[in-house]
Short mmCIF file of C-alpha atoms and ligand atoms in Angstrom, two decimals:
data_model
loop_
_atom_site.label_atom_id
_atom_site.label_comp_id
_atom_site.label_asym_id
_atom_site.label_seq_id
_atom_site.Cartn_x
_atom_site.Cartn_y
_atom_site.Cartn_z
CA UNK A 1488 -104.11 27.26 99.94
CA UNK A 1489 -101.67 29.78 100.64
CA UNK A 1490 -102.73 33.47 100.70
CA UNK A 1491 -101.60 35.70 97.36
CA UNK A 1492 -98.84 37.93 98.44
CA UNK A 1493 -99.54 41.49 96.47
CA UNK A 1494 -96.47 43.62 95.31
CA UNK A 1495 -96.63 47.26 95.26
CA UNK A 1496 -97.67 49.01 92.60
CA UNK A 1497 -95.25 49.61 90.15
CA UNK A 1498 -92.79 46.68 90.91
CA UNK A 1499 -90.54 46.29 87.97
CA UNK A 1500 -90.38 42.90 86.39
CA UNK A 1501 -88.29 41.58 84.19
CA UNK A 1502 -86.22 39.02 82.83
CA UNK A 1503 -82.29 39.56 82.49
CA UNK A 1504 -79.28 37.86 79.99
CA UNK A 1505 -76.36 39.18 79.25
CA UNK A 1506 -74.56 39.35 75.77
CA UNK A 1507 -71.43 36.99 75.61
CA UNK A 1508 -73.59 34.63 77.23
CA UNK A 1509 -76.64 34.76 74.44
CA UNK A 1510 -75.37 36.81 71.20
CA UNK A 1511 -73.37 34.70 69.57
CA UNK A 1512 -72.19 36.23 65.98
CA UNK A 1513 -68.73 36.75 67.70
CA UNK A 1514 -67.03 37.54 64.62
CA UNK A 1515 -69.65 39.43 62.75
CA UNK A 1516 -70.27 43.32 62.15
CA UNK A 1517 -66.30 43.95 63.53
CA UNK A 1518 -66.94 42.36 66.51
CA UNK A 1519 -63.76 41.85 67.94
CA UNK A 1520 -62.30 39.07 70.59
CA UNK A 1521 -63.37 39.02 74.58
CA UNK A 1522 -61.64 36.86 77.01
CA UNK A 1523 -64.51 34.68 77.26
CA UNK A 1524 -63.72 33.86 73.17
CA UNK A 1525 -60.07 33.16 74.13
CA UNK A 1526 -60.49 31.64 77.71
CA UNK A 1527 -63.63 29.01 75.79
CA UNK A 1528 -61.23 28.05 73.07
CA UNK A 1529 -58.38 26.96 75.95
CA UNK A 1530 -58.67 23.32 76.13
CA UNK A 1531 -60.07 22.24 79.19
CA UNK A 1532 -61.35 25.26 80.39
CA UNK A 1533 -65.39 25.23 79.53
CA UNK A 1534 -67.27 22.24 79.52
CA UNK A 1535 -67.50 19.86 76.22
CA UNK A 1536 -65.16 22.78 74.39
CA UNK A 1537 -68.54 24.87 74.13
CA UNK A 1538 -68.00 28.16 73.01
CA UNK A 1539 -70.04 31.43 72.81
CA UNK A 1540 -69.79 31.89 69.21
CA UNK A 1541 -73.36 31.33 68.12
CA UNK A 1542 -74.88 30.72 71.51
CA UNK A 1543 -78.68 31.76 71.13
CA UNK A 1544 -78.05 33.55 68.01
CA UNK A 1545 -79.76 36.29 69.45
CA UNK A 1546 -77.96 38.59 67.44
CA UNK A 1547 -79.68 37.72 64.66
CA UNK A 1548 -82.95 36.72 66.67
CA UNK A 1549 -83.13 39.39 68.27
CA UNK A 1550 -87.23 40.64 67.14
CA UNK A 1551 -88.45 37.06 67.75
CA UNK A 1552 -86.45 37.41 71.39
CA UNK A 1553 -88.63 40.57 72.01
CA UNK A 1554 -91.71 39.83 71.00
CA UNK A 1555 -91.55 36.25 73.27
CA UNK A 1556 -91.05 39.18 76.35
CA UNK A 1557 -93.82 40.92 75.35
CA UNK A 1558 -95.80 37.40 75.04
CA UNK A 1559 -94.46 36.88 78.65
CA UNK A 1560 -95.74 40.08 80.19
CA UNK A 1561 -92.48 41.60 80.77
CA UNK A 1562 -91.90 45.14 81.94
CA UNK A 1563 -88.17 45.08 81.61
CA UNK A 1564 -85.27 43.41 80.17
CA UNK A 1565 -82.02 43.39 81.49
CA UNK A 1566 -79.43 42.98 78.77
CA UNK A 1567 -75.48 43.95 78.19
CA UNK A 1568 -73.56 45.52 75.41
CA UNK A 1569 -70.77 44.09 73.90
CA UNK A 1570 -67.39 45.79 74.71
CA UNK A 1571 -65.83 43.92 72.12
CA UNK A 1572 -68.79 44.95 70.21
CA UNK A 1573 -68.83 48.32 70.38
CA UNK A 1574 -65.26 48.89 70.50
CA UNK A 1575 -63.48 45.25 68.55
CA UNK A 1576 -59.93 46.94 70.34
CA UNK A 1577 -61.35 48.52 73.90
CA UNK A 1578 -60.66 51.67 71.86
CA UNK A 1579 -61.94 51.78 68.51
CA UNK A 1580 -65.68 52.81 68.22
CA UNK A 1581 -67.29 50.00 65.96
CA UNK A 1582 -70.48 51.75 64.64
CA UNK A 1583 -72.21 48.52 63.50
CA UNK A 1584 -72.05 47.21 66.83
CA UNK A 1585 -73.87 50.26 68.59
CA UNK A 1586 -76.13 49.71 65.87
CA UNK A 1587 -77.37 46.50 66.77
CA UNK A 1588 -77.99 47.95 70.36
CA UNK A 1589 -79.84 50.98 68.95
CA UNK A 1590 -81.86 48.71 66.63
CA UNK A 1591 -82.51 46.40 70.21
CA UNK A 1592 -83.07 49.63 72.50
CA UNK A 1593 -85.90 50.73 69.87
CA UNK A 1594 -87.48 46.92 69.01
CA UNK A 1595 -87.76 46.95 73.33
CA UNK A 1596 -89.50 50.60 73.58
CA UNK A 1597 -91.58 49.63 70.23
CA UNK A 1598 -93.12 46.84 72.48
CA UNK A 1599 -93.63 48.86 75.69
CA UNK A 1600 -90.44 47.35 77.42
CA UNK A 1601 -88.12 49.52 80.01
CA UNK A 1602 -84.78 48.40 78.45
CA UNK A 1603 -82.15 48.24 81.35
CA UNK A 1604 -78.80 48.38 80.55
CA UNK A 1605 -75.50 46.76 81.68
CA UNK A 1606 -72.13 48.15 80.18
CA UNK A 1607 -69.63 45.22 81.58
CA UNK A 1608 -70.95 41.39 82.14
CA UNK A 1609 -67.30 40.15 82.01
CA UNK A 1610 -66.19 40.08 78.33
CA UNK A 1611 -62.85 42.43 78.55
CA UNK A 1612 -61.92 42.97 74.68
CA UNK A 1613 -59.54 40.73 74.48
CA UNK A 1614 -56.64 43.60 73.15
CA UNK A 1615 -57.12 44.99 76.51
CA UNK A 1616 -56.30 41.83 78.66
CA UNK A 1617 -53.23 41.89 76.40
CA UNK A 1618 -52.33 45.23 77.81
CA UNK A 1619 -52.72 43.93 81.39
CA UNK A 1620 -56.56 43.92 81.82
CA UNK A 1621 -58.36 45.01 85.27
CA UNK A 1622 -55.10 44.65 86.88
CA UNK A 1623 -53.99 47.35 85.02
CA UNK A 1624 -55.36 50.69 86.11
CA UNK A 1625 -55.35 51.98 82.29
CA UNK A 1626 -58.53 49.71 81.82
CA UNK A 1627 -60.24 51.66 84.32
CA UNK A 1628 -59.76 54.48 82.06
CA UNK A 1629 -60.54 52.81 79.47
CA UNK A 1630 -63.67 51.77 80.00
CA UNK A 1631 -65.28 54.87 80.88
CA UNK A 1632 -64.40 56.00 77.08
CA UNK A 1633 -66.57 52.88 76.24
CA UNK A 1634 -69.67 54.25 78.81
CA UNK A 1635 -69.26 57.21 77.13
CA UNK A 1636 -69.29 55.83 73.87
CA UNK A 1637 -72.67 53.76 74.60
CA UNK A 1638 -74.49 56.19 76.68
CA UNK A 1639 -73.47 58.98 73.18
CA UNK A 1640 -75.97 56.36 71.20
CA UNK A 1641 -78.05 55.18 73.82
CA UNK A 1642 -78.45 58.26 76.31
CA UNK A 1643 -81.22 59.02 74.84
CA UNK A 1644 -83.63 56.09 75.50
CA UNK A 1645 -82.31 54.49 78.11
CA UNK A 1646 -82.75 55.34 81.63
CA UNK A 1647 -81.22 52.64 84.06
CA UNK A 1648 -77.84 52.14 83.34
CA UNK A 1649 -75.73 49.38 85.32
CA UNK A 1650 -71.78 49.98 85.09
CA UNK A 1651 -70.77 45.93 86.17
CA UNK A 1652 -72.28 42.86 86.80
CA UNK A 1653 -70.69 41.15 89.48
CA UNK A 1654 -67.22 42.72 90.19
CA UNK A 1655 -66.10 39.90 92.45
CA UNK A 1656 -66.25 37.40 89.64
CA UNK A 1657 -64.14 39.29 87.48
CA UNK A 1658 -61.72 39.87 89.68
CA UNK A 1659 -61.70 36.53 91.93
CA UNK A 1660 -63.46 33.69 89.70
CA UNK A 1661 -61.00 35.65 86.52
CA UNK A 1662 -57.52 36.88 88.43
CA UNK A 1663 -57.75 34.24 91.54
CA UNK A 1664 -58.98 30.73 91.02
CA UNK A 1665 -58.89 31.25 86.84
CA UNK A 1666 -62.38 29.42 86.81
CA UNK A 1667 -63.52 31.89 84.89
CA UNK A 1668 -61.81 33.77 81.83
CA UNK A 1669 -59.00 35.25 81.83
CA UNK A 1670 -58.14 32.18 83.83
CA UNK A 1671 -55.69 33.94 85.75
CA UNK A 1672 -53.99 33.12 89.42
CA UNK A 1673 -52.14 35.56 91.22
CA UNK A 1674 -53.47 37.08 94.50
CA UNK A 1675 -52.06 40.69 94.23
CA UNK A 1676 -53.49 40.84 90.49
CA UNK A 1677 -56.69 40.17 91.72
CA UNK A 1678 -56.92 42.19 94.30
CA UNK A 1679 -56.01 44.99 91.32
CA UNK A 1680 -58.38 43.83 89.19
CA UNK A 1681 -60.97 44.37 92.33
CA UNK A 1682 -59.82 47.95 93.03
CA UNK A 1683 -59.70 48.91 89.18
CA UNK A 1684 -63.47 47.71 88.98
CA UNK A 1685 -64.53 49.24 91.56
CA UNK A 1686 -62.26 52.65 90.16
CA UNK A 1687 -64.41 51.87 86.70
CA UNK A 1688 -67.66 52.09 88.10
CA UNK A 1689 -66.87 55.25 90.21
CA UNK A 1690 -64.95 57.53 87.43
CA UNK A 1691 -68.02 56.32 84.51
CA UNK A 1692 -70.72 56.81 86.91
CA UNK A 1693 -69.34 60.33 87.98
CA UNK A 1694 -69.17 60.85 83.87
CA UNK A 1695 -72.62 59.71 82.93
CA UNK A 1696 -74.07 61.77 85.83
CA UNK A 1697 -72.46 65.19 84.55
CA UNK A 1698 -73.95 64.43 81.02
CA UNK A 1699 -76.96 63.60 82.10
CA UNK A 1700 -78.29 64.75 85.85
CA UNK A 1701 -81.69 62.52 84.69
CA UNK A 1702 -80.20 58.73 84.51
CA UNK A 1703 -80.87 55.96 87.15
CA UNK A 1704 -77.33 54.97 87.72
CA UNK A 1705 -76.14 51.73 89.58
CA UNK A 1706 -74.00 48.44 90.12
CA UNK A 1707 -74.99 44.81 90.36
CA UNK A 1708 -73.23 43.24 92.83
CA UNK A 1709 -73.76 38.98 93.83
CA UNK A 1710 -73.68 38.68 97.31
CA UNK A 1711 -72.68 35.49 99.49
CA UNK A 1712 -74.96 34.87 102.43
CA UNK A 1713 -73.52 33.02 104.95
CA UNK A 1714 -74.48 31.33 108.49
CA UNK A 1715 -71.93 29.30 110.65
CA UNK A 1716 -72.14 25.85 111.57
CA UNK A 1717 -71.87 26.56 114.89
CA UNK A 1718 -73.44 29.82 116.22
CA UNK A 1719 -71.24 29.59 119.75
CA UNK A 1720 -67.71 28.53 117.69
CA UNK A 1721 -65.30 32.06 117.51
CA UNK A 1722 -63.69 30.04 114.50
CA UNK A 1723 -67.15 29.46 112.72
CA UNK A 1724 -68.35 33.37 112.85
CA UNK A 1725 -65.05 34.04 111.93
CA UNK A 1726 -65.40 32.00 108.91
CA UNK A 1727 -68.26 34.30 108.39
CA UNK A 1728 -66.70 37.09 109.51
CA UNK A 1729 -64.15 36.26 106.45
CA UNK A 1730 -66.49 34.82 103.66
CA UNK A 1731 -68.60 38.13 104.07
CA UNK A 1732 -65.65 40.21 104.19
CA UNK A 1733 -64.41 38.80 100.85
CA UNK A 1734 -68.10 38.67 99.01
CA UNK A 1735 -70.00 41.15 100.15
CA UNK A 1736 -68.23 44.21 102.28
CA UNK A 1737 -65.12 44.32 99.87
CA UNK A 1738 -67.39 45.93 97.48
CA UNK A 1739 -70.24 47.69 99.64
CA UNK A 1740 -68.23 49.48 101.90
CA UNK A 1741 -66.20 51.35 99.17
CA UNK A 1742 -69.23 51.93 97.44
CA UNK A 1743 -70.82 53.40 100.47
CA UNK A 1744 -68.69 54.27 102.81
CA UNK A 1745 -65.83 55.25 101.01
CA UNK A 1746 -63.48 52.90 102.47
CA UNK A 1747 -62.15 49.26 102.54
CA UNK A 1748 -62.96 47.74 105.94
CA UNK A 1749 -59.89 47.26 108.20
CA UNK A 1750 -60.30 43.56 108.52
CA UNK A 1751 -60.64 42.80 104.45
CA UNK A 1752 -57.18 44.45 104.45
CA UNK A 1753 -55.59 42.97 107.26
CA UNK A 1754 -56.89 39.46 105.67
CA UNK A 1755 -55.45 40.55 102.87
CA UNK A 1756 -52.12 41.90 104.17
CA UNK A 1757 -49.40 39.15 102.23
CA UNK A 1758 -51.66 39.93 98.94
CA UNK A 1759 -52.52 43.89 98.97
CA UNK A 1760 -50.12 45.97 96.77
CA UNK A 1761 -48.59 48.73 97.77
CA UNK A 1762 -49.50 52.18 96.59
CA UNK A 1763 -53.11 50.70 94.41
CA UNK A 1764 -55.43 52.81 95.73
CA UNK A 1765 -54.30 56.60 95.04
CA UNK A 1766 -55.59 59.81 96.19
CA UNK A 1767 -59.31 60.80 94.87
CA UNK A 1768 -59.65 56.63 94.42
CA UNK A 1769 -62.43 56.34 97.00
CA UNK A 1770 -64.35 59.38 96.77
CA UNK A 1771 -64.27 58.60 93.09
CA UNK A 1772 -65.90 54.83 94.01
CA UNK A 1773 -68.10 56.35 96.27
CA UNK A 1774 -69.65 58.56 93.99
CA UNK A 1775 -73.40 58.33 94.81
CA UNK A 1776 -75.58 55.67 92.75
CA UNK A 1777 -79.45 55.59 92.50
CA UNK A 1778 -79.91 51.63 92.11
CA UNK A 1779 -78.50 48.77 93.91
CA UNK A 1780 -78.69 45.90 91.89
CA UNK A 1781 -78.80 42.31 94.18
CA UNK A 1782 -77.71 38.74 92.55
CA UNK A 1783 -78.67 36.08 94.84
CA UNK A 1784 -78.64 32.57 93.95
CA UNK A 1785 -77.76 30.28 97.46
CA UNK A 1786 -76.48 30.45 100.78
CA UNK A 1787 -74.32 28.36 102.38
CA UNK A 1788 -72.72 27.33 105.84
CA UNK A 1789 -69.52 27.32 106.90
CA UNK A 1790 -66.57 26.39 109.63
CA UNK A 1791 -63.79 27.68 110.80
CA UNK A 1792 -62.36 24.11 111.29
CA UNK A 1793 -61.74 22.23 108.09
CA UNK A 1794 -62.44 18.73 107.66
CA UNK A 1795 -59.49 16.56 105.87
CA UNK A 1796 -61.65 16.56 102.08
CA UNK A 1797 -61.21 20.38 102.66
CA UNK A 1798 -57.50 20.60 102.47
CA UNK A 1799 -56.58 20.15 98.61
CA UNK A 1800 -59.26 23.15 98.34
CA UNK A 1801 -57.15 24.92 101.27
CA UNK A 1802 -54.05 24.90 99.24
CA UNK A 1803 -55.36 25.97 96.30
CA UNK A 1804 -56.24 28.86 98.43
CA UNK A 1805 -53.17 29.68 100.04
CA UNK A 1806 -51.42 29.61 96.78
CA UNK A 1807 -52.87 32.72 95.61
CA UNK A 1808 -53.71 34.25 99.11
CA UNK A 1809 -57.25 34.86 98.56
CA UNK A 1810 -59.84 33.38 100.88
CA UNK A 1811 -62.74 33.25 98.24
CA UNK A 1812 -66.30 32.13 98.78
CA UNK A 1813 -65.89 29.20 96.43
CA UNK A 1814 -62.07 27.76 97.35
CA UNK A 1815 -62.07 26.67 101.13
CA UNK A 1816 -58.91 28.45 102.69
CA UNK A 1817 -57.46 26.96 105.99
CA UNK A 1818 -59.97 28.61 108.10
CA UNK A 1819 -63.25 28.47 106.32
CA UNK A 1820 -64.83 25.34 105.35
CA UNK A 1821 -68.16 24.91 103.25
CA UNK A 1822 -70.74 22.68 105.54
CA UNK A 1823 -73.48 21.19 102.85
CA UNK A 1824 -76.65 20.55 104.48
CA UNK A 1825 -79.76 18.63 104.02
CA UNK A 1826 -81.58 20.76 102.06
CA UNK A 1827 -82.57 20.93 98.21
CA UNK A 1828 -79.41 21.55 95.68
CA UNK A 1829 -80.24 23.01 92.26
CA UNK A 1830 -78.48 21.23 88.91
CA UNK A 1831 -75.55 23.68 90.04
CA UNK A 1832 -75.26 21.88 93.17
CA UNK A 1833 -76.19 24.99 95.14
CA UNK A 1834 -78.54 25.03 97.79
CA UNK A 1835 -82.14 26.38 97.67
CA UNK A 1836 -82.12 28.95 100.42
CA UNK A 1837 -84.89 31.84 99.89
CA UNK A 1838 -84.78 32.75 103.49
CA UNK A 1839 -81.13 34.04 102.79
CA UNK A 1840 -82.79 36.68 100.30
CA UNK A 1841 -85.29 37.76 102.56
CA UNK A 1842 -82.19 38.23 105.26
CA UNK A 1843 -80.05 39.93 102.41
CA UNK A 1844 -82.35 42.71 101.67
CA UNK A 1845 -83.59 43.87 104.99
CA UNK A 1846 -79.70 43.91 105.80
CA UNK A 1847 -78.50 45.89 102.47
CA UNK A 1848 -81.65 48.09 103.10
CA UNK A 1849 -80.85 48.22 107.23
CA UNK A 1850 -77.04 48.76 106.87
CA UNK A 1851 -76.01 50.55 103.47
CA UNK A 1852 -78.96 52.05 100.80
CA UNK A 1853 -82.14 52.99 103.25
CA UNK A 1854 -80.24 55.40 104.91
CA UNK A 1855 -78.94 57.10 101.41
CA UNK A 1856 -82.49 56.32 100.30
CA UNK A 1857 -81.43 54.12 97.33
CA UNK A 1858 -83.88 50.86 96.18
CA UNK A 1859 -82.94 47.55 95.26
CA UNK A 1860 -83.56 46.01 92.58
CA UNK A 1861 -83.12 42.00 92.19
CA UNK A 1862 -81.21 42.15 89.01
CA UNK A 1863 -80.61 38.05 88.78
CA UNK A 1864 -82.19 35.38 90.48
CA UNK A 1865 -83.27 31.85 89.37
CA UNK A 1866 -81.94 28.15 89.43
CA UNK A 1867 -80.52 25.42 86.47
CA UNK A 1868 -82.18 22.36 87.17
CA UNK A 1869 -81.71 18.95 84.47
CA UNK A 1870 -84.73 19.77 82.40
CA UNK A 1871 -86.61 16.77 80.51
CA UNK A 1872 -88.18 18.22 76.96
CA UNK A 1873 -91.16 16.38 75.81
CA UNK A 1874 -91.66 15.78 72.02
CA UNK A 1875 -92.33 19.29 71.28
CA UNK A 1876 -89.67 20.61 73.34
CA UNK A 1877 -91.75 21.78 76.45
CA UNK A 1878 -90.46 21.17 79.69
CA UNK A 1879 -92.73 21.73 82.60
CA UNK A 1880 -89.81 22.50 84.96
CA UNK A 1881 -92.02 22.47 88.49
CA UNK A 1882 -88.95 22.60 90.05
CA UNK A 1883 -87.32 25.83 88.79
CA UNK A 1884 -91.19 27.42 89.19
CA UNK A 1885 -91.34 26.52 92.98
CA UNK A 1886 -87.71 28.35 93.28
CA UNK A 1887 -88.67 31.09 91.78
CA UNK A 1888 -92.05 30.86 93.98
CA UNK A 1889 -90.30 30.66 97.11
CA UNK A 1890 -87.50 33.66 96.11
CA UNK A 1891 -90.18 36.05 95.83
CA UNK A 1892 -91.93 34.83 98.81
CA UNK A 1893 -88.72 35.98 100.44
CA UNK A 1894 -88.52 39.07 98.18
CA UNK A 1895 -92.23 40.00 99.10
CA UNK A 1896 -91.02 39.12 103.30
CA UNK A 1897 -88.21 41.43 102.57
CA UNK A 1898 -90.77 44.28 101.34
CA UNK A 1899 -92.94 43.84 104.65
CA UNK A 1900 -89.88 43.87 106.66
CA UNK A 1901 -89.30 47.38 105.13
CA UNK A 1902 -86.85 47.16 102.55
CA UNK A 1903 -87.35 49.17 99.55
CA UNK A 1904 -87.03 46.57 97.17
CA UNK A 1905 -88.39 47.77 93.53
CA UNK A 1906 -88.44 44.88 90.81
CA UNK A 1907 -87.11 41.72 89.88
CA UNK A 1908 -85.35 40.09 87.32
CA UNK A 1909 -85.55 36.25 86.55
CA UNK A 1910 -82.04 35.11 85.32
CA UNK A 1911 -82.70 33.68 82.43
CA UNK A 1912 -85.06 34.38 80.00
CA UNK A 1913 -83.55 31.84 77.55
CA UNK A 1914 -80.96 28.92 78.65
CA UNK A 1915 -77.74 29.90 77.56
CA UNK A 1916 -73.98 29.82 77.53
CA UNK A 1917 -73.50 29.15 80.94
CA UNK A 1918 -69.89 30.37 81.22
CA UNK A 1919 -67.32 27.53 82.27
CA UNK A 1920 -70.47 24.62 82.22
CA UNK A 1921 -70.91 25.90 78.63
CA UNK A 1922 -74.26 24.70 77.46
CA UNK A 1923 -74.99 22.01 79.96
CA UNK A 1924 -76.55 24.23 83.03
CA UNK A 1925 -79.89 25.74 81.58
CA UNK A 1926 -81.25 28.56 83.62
CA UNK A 1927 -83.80 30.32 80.98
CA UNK A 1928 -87.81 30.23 81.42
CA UNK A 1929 -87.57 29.47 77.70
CA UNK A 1930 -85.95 26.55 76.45
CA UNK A 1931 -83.74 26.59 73.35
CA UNK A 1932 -82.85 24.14 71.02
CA UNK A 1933 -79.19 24.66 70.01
CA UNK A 1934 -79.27 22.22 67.36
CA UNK A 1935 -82.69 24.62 65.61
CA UNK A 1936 -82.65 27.82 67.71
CA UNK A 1937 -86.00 26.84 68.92
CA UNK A 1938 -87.41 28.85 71.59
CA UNK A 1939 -90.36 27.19 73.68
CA UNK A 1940 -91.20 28.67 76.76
CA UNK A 1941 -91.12 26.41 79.73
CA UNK A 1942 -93.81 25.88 82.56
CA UNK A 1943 -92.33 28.49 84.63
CA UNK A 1944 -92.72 31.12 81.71
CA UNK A 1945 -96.31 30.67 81.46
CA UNK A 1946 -96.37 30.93 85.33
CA UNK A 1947 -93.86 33.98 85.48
CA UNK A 1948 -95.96 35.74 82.72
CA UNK A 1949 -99.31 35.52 85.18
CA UNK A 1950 -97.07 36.89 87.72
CA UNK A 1951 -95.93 39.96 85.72
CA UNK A 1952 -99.59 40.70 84.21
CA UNK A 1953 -101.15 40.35 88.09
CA UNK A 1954 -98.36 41.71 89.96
CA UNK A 1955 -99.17 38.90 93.01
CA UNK A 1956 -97.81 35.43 93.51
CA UNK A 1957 -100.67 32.95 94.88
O1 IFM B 165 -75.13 33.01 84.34
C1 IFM B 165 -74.69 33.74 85.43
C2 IFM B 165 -74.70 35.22 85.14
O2 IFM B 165 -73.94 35.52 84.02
C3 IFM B 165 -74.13 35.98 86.31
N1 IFM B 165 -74.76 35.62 87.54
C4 IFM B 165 -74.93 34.22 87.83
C5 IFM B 165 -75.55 33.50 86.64
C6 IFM B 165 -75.72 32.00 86.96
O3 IFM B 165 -74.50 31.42 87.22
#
């Protein structure tokens, strides 16, 4: 028997979804279109034509969805608003859809819950995208009207506010590869949508702070960790050197250093446009935060030498000029190993959190004296109901087991690390694998809207209550 492995008092936890992914009701109240809607209804794009259009029904469930927290010993939930919500044209305020936030933000604090709140998990309004979206540095702009707009309704009783989830998605997964919605591919506009994210987060977190001095202010970033094949090959670390540059530094080292690293633009040379970042840009994006938020999911391995399966992937990549962590460019590789994959094919790699932490503690927030928080970590695996819809998903309860092992290893190695979120409290839209990947604790039925929390809920909800994992 292992021994328990205490937290420190007051470690958050909590459970996080996000709104495109779990609201459905995408046309009611004046909600208007995102580019998830558009980029789901583009045949071939998600998987099986699924859509986000009802998804969970949360909208409507939303008191059953927060009273099944407060069954499951949660402290916090980690939720987004609607753009397209709360403003159908990226413009115009839509007061029934800050409604249904207010009516959420009070149902949470009725029941004891710390809501936490993220203003942009990837649904653009849709009018906006029209307009030019994140490549366009008007959208920038425009979304700090919408922070504004949310924080005027919410300000009030909600403390930890999160400008983006996941910045390199939007711009690389959206404006690169098009895996992801708007299902663009063009280097340069990606590389604008990147810098106009990053602009977003600076000028609304600069805004917020001058209304109100007393918010916990932040960014969620998803970070790649990455080892080489080959500890002694120059072309292996590079391939680190590279992957890392592209995932991880692109967006810390604006954020805390106030510039782009030399070698992220000198990778980037035949893709960078000239004149995008203007004076004021970077001190704006380095505008002090309070919270780092940390998505990890998997590591991986890779080479600076790519084998011949590798080379379809390489063009793919030199066509748009990004070397991403998902498309292998001509000098970085992917190198699977033996180890267990999730349903998402990603490897189970807790160490890498452990290593993640103690380095964003080591190298960018300890010395500004800003905690982490792990705002999204847990697996899909190919659950198998059992007449009453349980699942006793052992295997998505060990990952979580081992990932805060490696968040509790992180803590003794001295990083300030101050809660956790489990992504997902319910399985739901999982953006271009639709409905198929389930990542929630609880499983739903989308045929009923059933919600029956799994194995790992019951577990989780010990874990919460005790505040140890044994
Ligand atoms: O479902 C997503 C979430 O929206 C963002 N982070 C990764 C999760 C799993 O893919």
């Amino acid at each position: 028997m292992s021994t328990p492995k205490v937290f420190p008092e007051g470690f958050l936890w909590g459970s996080a979804t996000a709104s495109y992914q779990i609201e459905g009701a995408a046309r009611e109240d004046g909600r208007g279109c995102c580019i998830w809607g558009t980029y789901s209804r583009t045949p071939g794009m998600v998987r099986n034509g699924d859509t986000g259009a009802v998804a969970c029904d949360h909208y409507h469930r939303y008191v059953e969805d927060v009273a099944l927290m407060s069954d499951l010993n949660l402290q916090s939930y980690r939720f987004s608003t609607s753009w397209a919500r709360v403003m159908p044209d990226g413009r115009t305020v839509n007061q029934a859809g800050l409604d249904f936030y207010s009516r959420l933000t009070d149902e949470l604090l009725g029941r004891g819950i710390v809501p936490w709140l993220t203003l942009y998990h990837w649904d653009l309004p849709q009018a906006l995208e029209d307009e030019g979206g994140w490549p366009s540095r008007d959208t920038a702009y425009r979304f700090v009207e919408y922070a504004q707009t949310v924080h005027s309704t919410l300000g009030d009783r909600i403390s930890y506010w999160t400008t983006l989830n996941e910045p390199w998605c939007s711009a690389f997964l959206g404006y690169a590869e098009g895996r992801h919605a708007p299902g663009r591919t063009d280097g340069p506009d990606a590389v604008r949508a990147a810098h106009h994210l990053l602009l977003a987060h600076g000028l609304a977190t600069s805004d917020l702070r001058s209304r109100d001095a007393d918010l916990s202010l932040g960014i969620t970033l998803n970070f790649a960790d990455t080892t080489p094949a080959d500890p002694q090959d120059p072309g292996d670390l590079d391939a680190v050197r590279r992957i890392d540059g592209m995932s991880n530094r692109y967006f810390l080292d604006p954020l805390f250093r106030g510039a782009y690293a030399p070698d992220i633009l000198d990778d980037l040379r035949n893709v960078w446009p000239e004149g995008l970042v203007q004076d004021g840009d970077l001190e704006a994006i380095s505008t002090p935060i309070d919270v780092l938020g940390v998505n990890y999911y998997s590591g991986s391995t890779v080479s600076g030498s790519p084998p011949e399966e590798a080379h379809a992937a390489a063009d793919a990549a030199r066509a748009t000029g990004i070397p991403s962590a998902h498309v292998g460019s001509e000098h970085v590789t992917f190198v699977p190993q033996e180890v267990e994959h999730t349903a998402m094919d990603w490897e189970v790699r807790p160490r890498g959190l452990t290593d993640l932490l103690v380095r964003l503690h080591r190298d960018y927030t300890g010395p500004a004296g800003i905690p982490l928080y792990v705002t999204e970590n847990g697996a899909a695996y190919d659950d198998a109901p059992d007449e009453t819809g349980f699942v006793q998903d052992d295997d998505r309860l060990a990952y979580v087991h081992s990932h805060l092992g490696a968040v509790h290893d992180a803590l003794e190695a001295g990083a300030d690390v101050r809660g956790y979120f489990l992504w997902s409290l319910l399985d739901n839209f999982e953006w271009a694998y639709g409905y198929d990947k389930r990542f929630g604790i609880v499983r739903v039925d989308y045929d009923t809207q059933q919600r029956t929390p799994k194995a790992s809920a019951r577990w989780y909800a010990t874990v919460a209550g005790s505040n140890r994992i044994d």
